[in-house]
Short mmCIF file of C-alpha atoms and ligand atoms in Angstrom, two decimals:
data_model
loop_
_atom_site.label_atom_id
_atom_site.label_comp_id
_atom_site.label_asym_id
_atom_site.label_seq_id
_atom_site.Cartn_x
_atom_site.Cartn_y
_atom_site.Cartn_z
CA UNK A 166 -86.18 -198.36 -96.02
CA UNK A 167 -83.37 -198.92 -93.76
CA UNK A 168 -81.83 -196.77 -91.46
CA UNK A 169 -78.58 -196.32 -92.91
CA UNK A 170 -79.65 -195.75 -96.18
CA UNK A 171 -82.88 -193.04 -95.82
CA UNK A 172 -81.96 -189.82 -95.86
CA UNK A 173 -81.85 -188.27 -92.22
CA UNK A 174 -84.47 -186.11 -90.82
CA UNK A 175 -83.04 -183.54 -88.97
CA UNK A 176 -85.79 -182.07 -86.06
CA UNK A 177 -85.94 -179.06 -83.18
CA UNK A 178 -88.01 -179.32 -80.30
CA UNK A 179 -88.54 -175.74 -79.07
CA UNK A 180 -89.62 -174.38 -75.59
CA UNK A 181 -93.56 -175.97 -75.06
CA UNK A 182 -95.98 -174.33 -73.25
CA UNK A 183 -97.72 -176.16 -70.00
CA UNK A 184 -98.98 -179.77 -70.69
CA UNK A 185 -102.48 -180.50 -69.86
CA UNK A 186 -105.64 -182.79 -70.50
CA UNK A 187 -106.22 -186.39 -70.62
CA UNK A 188 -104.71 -188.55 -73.08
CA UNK A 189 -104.19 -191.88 -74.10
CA UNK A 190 -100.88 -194.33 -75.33
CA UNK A 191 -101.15 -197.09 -77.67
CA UNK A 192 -100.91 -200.68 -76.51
CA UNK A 193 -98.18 -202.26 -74.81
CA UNK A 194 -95.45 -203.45 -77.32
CA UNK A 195 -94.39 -206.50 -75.01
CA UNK A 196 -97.76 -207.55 -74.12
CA UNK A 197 -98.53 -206.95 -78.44
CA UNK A 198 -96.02 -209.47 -79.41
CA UNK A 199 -96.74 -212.27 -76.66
CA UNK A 200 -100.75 -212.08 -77.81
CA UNK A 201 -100.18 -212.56 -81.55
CA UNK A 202 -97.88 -214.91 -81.05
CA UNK A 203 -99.62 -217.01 -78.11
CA UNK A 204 -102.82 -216.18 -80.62
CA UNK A 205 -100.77 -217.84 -83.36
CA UNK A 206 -100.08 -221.09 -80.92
CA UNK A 207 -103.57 -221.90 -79.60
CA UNK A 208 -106.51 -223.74 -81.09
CA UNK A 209 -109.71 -220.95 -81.75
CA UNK A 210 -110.04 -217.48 -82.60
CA UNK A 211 -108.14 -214.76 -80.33
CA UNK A 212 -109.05 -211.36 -80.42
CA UNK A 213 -106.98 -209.03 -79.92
CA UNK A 214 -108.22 -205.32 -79.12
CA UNK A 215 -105.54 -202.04 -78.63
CA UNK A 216 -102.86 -203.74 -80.60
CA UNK A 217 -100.14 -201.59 -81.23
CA UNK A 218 -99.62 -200.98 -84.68
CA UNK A 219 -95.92 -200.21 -85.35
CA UNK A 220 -93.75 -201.35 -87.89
CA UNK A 221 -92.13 -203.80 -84.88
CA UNK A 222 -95.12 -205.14 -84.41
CA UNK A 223 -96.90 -205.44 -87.70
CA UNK A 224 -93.01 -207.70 -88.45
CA UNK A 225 -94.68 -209.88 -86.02
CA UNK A 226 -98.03 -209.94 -87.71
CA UNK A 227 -96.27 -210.95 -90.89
CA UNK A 228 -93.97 -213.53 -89.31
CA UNK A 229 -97.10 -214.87 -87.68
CA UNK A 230 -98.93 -215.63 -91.26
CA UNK A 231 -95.62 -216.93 -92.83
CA UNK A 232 -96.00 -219.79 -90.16
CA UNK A 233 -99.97 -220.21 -91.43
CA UNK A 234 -101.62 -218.57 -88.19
CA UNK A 235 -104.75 -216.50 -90.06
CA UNK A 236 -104.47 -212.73 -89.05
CA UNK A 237 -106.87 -210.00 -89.58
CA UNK A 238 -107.67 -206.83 -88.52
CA UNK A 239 -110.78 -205.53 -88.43
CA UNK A 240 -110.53 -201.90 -87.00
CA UNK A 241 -107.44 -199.97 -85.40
CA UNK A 242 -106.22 -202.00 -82.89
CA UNK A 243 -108.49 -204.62 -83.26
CA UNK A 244 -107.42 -208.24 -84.45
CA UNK A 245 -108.22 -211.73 -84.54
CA UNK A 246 -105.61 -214.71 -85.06
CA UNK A 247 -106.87 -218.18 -85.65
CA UNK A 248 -104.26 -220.35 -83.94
CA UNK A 249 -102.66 -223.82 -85.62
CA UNK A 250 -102.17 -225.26 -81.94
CA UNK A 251 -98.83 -225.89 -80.16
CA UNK A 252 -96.17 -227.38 -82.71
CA UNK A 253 -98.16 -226.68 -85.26
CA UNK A 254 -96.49 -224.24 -87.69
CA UNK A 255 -96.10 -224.26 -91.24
CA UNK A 256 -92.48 -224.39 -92.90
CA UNK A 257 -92.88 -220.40 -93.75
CA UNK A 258 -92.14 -220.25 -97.71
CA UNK A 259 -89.77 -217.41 -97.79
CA UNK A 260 -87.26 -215.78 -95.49
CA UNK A 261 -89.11 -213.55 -92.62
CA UNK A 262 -87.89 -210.29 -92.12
CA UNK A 263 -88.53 -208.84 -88.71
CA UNK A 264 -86.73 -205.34 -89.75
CA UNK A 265 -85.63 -203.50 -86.65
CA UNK A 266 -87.88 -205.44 -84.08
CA UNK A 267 -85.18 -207.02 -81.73
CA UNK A 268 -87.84 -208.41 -79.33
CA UNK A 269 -90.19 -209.73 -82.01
CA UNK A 270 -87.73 -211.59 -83.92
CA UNK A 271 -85.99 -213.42 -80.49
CA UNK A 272 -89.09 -214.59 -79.38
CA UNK A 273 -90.40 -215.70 -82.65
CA UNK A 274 -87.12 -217.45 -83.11
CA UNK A 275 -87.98 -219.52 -79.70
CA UNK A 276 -91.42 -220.20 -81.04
CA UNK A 277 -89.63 -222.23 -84.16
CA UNK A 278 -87.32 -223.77 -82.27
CA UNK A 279 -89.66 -226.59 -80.91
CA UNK A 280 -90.41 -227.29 -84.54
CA UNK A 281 -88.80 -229.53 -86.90
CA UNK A 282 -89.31 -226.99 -89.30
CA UNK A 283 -86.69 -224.67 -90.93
CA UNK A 284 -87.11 -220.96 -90.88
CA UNK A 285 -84.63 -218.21 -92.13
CA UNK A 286 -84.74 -215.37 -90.59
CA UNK A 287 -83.15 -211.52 -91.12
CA UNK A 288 -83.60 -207.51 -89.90
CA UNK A 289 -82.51 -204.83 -90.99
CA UNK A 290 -78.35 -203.47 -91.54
CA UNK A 291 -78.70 -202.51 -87.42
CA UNK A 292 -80.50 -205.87 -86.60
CA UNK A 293 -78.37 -207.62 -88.85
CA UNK A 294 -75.19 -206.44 -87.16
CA UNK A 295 -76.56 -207.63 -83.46
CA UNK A 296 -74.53 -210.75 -82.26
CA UNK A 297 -77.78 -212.93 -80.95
CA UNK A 298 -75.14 -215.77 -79.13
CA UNK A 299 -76.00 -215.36 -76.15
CA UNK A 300 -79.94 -215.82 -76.80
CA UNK A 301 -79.36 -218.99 -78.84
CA UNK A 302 -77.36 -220.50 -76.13
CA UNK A 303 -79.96 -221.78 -74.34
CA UNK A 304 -82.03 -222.54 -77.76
CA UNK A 305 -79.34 -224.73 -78.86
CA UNK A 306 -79.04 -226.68 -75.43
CA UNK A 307 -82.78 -227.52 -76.24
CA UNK A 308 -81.46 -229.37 -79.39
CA UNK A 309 -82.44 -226.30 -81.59
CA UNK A 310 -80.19 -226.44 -84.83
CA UNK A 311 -78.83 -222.82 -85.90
CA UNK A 312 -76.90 -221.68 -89.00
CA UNK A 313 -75.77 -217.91 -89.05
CA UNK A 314 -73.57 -215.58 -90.15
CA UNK A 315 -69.63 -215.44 -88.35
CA UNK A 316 -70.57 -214.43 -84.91
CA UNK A 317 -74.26 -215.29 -84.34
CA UNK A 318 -75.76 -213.04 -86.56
CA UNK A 319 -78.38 -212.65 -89.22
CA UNK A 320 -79.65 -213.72 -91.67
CA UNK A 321 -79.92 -217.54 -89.98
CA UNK A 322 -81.95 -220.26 -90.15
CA UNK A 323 -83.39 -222.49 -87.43
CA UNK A 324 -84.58 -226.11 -87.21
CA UNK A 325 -86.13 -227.72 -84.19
CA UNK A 326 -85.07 -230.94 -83.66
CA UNK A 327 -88.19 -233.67 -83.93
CA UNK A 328 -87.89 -233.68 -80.02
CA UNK A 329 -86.68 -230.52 -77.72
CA UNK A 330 -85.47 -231.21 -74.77
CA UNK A 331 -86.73 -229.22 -71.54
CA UNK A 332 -84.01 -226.95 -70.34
CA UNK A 333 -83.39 -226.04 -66.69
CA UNK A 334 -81.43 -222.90 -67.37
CA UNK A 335 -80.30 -220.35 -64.78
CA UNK A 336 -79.94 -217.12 -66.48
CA UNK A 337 -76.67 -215.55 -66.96
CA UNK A 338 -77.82 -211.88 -67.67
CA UNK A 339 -80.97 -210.11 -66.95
CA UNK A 340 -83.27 -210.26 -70.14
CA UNK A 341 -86.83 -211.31 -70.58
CA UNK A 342 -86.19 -211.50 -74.39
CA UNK A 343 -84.11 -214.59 -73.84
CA UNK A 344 -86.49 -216.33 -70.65
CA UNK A 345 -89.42 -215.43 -73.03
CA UNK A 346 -87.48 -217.52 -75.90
CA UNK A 347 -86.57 -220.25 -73.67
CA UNK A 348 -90.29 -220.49 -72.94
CA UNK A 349 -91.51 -220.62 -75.79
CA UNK A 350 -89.48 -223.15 -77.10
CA UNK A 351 -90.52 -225.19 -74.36
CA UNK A 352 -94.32 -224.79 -75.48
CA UNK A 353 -93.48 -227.45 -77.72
CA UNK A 354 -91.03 -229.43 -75.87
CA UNK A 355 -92.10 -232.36 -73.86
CA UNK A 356 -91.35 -232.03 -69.68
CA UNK A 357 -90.48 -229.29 -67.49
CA UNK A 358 -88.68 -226.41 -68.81
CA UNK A 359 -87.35 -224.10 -65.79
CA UNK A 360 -86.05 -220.87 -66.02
CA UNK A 361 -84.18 -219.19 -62.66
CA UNK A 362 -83.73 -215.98 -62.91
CA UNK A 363 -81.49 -214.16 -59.87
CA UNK A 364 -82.97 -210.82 -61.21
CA UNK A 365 -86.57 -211.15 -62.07
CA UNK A 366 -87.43 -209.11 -65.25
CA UNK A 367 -90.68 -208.57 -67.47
CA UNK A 368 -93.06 -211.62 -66.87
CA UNK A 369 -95.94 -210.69 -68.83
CA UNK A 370 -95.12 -213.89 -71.10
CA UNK A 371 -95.38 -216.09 -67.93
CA UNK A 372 -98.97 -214.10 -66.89
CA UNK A 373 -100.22 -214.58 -70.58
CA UNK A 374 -99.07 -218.17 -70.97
CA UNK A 375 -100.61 -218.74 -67.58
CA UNK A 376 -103.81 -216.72 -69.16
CA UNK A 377 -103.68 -219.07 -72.27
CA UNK A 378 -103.87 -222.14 -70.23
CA UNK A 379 -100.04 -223.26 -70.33
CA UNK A 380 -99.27 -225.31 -67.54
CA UNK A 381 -97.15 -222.73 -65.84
CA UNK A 382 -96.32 -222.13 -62.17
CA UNK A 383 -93.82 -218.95 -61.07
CA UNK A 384 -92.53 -218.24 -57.66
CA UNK A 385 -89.80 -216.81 -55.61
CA UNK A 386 -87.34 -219.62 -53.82
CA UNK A 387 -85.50 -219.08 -50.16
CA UNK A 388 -82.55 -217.45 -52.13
CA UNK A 389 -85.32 -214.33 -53.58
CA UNK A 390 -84.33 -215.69 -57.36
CA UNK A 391 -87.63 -216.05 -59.44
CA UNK A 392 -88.35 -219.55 -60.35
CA UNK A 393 -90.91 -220.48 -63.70
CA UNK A 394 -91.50 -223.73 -64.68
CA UNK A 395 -93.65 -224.72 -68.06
CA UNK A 396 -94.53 -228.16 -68.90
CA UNK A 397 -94.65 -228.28 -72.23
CA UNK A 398 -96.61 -230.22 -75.29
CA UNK A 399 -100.50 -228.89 -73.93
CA UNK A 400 -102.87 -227.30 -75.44
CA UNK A 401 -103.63 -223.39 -75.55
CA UNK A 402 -107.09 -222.05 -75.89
CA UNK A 403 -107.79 -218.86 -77.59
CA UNK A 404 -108.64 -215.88 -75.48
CA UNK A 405 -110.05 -212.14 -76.11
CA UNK A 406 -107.18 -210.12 -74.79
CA UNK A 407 -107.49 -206.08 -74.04
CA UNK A 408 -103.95 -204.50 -74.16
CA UNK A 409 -102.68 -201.67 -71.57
CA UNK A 410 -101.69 -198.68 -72.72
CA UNK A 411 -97.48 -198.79 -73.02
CA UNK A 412 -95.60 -197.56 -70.00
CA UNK A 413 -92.73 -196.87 -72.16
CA UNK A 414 -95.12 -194.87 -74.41
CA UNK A 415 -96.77 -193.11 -71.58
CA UNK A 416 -92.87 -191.89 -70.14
CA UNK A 417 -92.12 -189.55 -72.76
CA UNK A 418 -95.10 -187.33 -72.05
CA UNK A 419 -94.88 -188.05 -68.38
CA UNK A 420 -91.66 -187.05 -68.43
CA UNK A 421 -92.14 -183.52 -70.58
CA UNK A 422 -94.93 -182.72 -67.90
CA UNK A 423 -92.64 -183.00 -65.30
CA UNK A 424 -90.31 -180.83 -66.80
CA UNK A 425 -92.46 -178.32 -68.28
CA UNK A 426 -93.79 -175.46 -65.33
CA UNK A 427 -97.45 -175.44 -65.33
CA UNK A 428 -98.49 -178.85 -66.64
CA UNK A 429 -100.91 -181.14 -65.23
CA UNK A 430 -101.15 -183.90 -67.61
CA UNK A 431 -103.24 -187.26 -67.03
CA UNK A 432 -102.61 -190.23 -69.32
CA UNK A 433 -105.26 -192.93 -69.26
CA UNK A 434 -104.93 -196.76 -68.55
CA UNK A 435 -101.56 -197.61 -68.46
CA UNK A 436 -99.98 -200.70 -67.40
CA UNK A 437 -98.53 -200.33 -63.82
CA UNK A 438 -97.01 -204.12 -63.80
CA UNK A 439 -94.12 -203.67 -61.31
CA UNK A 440 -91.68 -205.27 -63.27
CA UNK A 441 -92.17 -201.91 -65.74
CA UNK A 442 -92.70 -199.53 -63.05
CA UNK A 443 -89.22 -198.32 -61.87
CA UNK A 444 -89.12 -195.08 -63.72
CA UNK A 445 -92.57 -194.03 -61.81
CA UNK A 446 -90.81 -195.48 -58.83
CA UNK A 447 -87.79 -193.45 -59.09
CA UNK A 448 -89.86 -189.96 -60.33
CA UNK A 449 -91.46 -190.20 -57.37
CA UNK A 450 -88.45 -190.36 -55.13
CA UNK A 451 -87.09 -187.43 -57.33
CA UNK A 452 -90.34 -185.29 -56.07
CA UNK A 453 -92.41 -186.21 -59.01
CA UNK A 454 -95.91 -184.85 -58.18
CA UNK A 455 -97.37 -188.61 -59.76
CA UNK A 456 -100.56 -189.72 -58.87
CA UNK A 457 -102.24 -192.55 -59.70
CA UNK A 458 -105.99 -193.25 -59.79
CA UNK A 459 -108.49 -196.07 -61.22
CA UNK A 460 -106.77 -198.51 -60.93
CA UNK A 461 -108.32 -202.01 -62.66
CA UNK A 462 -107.63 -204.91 -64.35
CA UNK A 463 -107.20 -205.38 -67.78
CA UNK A 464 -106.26 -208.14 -69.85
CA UNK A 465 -104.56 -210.22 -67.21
CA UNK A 466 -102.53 -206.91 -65.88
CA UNK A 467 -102.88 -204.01 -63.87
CA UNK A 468 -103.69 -200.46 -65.17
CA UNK A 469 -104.56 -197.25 -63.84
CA UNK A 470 -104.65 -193.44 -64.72
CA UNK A 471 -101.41 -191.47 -64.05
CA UNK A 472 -101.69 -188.05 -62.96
CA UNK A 473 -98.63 -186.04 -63.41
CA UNK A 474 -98.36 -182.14 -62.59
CA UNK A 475 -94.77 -180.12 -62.81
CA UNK A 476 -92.68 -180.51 -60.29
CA UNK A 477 -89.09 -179.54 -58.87
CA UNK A 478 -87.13 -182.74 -58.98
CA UNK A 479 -83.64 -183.47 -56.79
CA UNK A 480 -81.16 -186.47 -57.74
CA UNK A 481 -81.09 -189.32 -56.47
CA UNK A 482 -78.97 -192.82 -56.55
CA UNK A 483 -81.07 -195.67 -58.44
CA UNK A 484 -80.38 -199.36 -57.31
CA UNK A 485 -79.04 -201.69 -59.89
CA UNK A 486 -81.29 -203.93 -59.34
CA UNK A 487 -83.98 -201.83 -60.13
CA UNK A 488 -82.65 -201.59 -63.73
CA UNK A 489 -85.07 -204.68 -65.14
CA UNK A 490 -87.92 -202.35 -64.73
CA UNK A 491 -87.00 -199.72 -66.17
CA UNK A 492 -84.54 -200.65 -69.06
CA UNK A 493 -86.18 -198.98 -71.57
CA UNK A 494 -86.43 -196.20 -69.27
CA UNK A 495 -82.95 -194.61 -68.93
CA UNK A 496 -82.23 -192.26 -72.00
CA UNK A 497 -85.49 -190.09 -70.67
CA UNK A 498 -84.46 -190.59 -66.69
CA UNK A 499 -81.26 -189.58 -68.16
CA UNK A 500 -83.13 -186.07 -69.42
CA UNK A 501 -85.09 -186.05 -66.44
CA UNK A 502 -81.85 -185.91 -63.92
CA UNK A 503 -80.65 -182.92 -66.42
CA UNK A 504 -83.71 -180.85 -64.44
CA UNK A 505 -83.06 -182.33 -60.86
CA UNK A 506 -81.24 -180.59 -58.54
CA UNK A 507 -78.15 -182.76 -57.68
CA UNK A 508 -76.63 -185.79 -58.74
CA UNK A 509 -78.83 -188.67 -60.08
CA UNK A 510 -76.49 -192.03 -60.57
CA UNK A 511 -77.59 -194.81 -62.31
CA UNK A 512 -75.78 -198.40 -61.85
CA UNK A 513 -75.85 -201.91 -63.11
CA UNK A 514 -76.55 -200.44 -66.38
CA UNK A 515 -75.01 -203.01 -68.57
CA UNK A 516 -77.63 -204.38 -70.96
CA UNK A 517 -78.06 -200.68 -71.87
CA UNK A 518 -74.35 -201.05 -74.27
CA UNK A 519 -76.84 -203.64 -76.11
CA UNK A 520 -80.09 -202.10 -77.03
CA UNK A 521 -80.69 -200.27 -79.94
CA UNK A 522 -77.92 -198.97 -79.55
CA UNK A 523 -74.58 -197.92 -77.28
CA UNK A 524 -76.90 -196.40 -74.48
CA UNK A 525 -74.71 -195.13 -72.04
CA UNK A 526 -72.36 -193.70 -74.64
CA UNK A 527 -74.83 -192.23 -76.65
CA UNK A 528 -77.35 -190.61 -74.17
CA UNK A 529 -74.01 -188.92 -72.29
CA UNK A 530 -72.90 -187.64 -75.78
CA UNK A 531 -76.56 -186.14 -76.00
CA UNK A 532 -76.78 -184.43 -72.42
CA UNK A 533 -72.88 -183.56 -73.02
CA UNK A 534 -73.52 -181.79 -75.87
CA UNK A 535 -76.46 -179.78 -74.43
CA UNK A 536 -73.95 -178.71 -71.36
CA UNK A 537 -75.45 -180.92 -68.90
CA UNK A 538 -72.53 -182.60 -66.91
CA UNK A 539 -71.96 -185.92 -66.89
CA UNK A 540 -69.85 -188.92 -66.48
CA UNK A 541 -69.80 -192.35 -68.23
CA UNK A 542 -68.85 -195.69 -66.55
CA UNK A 543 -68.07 -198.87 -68.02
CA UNK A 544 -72.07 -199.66 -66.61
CA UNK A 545 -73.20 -196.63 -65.32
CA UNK A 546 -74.36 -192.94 -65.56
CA UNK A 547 -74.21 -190.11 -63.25
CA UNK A 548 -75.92 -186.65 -64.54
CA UNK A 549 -75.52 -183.64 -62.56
CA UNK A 550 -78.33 -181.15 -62.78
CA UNK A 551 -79.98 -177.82 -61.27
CA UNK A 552 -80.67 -175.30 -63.32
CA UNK A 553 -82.50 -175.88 -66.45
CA UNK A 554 -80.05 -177.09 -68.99
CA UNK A 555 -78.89 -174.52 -71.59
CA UNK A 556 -80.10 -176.76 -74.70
CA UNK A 557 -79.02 -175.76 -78.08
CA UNK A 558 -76.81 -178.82 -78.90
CA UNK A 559 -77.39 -180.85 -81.85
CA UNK A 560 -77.33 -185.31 -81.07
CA UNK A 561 -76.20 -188.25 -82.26
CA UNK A 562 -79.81 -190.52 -82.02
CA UNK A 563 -77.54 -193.39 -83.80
CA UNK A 564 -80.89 -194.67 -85.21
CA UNK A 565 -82.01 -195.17 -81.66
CA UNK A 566 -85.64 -194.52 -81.54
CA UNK A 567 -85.39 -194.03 -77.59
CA UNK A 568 -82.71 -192.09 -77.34
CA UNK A 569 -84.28 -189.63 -80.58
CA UNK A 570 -87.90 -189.14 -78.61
CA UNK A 571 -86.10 -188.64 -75.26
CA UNK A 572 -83.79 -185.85 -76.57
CA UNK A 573 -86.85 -184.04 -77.81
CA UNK A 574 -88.28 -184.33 -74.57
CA UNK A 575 -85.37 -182.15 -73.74
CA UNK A 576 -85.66 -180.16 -76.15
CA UNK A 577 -89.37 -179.59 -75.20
CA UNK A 578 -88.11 -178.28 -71.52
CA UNK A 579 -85.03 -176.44 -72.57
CA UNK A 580 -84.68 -172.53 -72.82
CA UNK A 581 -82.30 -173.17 -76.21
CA UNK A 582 -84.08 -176.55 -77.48
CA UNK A 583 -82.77 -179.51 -78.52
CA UNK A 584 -82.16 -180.63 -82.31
CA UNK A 585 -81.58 -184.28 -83.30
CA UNK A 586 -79.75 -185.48 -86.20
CA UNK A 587 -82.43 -187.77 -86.88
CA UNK A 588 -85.91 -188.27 -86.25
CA UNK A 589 -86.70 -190.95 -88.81
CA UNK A 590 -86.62 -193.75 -86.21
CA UNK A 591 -89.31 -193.20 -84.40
CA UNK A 592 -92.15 -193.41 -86.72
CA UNK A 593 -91.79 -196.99 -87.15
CA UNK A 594 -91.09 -197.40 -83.18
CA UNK A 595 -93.74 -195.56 -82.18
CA UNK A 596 -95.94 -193.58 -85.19
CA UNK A 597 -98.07 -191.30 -82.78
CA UNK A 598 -95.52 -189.80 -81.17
CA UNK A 599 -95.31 -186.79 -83.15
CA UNK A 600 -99.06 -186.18 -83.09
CA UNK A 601 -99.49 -187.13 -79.71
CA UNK A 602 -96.53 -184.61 -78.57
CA UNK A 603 -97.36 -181.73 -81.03
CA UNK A 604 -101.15 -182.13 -80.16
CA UNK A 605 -99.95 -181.51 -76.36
CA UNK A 606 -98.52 -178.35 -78.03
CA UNK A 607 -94.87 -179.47 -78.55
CA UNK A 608 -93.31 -177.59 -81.29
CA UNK A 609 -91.21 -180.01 -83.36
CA UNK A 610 -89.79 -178.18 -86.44
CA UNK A 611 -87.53 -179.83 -89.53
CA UNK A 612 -83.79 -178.37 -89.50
CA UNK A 613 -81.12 -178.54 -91.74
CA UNK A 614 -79.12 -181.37 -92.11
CA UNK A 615 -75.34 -180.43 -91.34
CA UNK A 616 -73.32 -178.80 -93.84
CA UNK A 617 -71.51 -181.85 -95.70
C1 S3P B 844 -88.53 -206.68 -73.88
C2 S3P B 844 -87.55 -206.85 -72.96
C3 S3P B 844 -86.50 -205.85 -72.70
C4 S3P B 844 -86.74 -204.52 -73.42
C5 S3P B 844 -87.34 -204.67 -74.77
C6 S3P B 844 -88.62 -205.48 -74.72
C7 S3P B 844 -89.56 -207.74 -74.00
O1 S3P B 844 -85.28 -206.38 -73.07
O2 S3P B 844 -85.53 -203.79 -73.53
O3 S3P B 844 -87.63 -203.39 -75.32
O4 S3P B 844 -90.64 -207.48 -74.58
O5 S3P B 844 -89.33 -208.86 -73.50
P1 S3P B 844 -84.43 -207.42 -72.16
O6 S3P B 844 -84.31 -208.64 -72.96
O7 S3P B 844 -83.14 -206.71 -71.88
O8 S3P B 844 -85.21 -207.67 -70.89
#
């Protein structure tokens, strides 16, 4: 149902008692997306084990068989796609509706666009009131026909034109939603397509492409921008791909270890790509006690076991251009900083205004409201902590399924707890987290929704 029109669920994290054990994360949502779809794209059978299996992800699936790709599942996690080859998707027969997955539905937008086929696609009311312009740029300087709503939005088709042209595009903003889109339209597009990018984000569609057989080289050029360059129109063959457990899954109970006095928590095969790392990065400079062992390749990636124990943690300043690796990651370094002893400041925190929703804004009403202090730039956070915060407040999630799980987090660590308006946005984000959390021995209770 969408967000707007469910009825909220109201929730209260209470004080939780030390984390410990071993557990594990489901799969990697970027790295899910990129292996259906590249599945979807190359001639054989893929197979696909560790999938992550939320409702973001399972859009994908669908979109995936609207464009004929054959996908099945034959145990949890486990899946097989039997590809239709490079530029060869199906005209999909009805409108595909990627819901609230933002990533899935850019990148499966840059998959069409090297086709001369037309696909329609929509979300739901928040996707729908997204403005994507800035993403179809590029698309459109590839010859890529669009037709949307006022203001780039959905629902809106796309054609490919019979012949893309490569694209040598120097990206404006940090986002590897819109390289990945601009790379996959060049899949299909005959020539070079380069992307520069001055700040290098996620590249796990370059190291699957590359895994896939694309003809795809990446490097770093005298000025330290990241340079990829795809030729397009060859072949992809199928591959068996293992997916790491999700470092933006793992954070959350990472995180509540930290926080929580007497835990020692290890969670199992994660992915420790760099360009995903900077919240580990910066725990550690806060003091985190983070340690991180076995670590071995899977699927094309790096993964190891992270070993977190509760620690004291002091502020610190994160670099901007550290913000590409952990973008995801600043609603729970946000509660994190509410522990540390000092000031933490956060910068270059722009993109944040764009996710699911109003980041900055939204995550300072949270902590404000919980009598952390605070202060909210035009890109940028600063949180002031030291003694435990007092809790008690009650926050705005905004349907933001980051911002809901990282205020229980706080919630989890605070003498008064934390209640969120909301809690219905995470199950299709992210459907263990409850269990996984409560399992731990968070106590997550229903409350009342506010008196109308
Ligand atoms: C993603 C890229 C990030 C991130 C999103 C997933 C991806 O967005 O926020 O959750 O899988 O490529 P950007 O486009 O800002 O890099």
């Amino acid at each position: 149902m969408p967000p707007q029109l469910r009825p909220p669920a109201p929730l209260t994290a209470t004080p939780a008692p030390p984390l410990s054990g071993r557990i594990r994360v489901p799969g990697d949502k970027s790295i899910s997306h990129r292996a259906l779809m590249l599945g979807a794209l190359a001639i054989g059978e893929t197979s696909i084990d560790g999938l992550m299996e939320s409702d973001d992800i399972l859009a994908t699936v669908a979109a995936m068989r609207a464009f004929g790709a054959l996908v099945t599942r034959s145990a949890p996690g486990a899946w097989r796609v039997r590809g239709l080859g490079v530029g060869g998707f199906l005209e999909p027969e009805d409108v595909i509706d990627f819901g609230n997955a933002g990533t899935g539905i850019r990148l499966a937008m840059g998959l069409v666009g090297s086709q001369a086929i037309p696909a329609t696609f929509t979300g739901d009311a928040a996707l729908r009131g997204r403005p994507f312009g800035r993403f179809l740029d590029p698309l459109r300087r590839m010859g890529v026909q669009v037709i949307a709503r006022s203001n780039d939005r959905l629902p809106m088709t796309i054609k490919g034109p019979d012949i893309t042209l490569p694209l040598e595009y120097r990206m404006p903003v940090a986002s590897a939603q819109v390289k990945s889109a601009v790379l996959l339209a060049g899949l299909n597009t005959p020539g070079v397509t380069t992307i520069i990018e001055p700040l290098a984000t996620r590249d796990h569609t370059e190291r699957m492409l590359a895994r896939f057989g694309a003809a795809i080289e990446f490097d770093t050029n005298e000025d330290g921008e990241r340079v990829v360059r795809l030729e397009g129109r060859r072949d992809l063959k199928a591959q068996a791909i293992a997916i790491p457990g999700d470092p933006s899954a793992a954070a959350y109970p990472m995180v509540a270890a930290l926080l929580i006095e007497g835990s020692d928590l290890t969670i199992e095969s994660v992915l420790l790509n760099p360009m995903r790392s900077g919240l580990i990065e910066t725990l550690l400079e806060m003091g985190g006690d983070i340690t991180i062992t076995n670590r071995r390749a899977l699927g094309g990636e790096e993964v190891g076991d992270i070993r977190v124990r509760s620690s004291r943690l002091r502020g610190v300043a994160v670099p901007p251009a550290r913000a590409p690796s952990m973008i995801d990651e600043y609603p729970l370094l946000a509660v994190a900083a509410a522990f540390a002893e000092g000031t933490t400041t956060m910068d270059g925190l722009g993109e944040l205004r764009l996710k699911a929703s109003d980041r900055i804004t939204v995550v300072a009403a949270g902590l404000a409201a919980n009598g952390v202090a605070v202060e909210e730039g035009p890109e940028s956070l600063a949180v002031t902590g030291g003694t435990a915060p007092i809790g008690g407040g009650r926050v705005a999630t905004r349907f933001d399924p980051r911002v809901a799980m990282s205020f229980l987090v706080l919630g989890m660590a605070a003498p008064s707890g934390v209640t969120i308006d909301d809690a219905g946005s995470i199950q299709p984000h992210f459907p263990e987290f409850q269990s996984l959390m409560t399992g731990l021995g968070a106590q997550f209770e229903k409350a009342e929704p506010p008196a109308a």
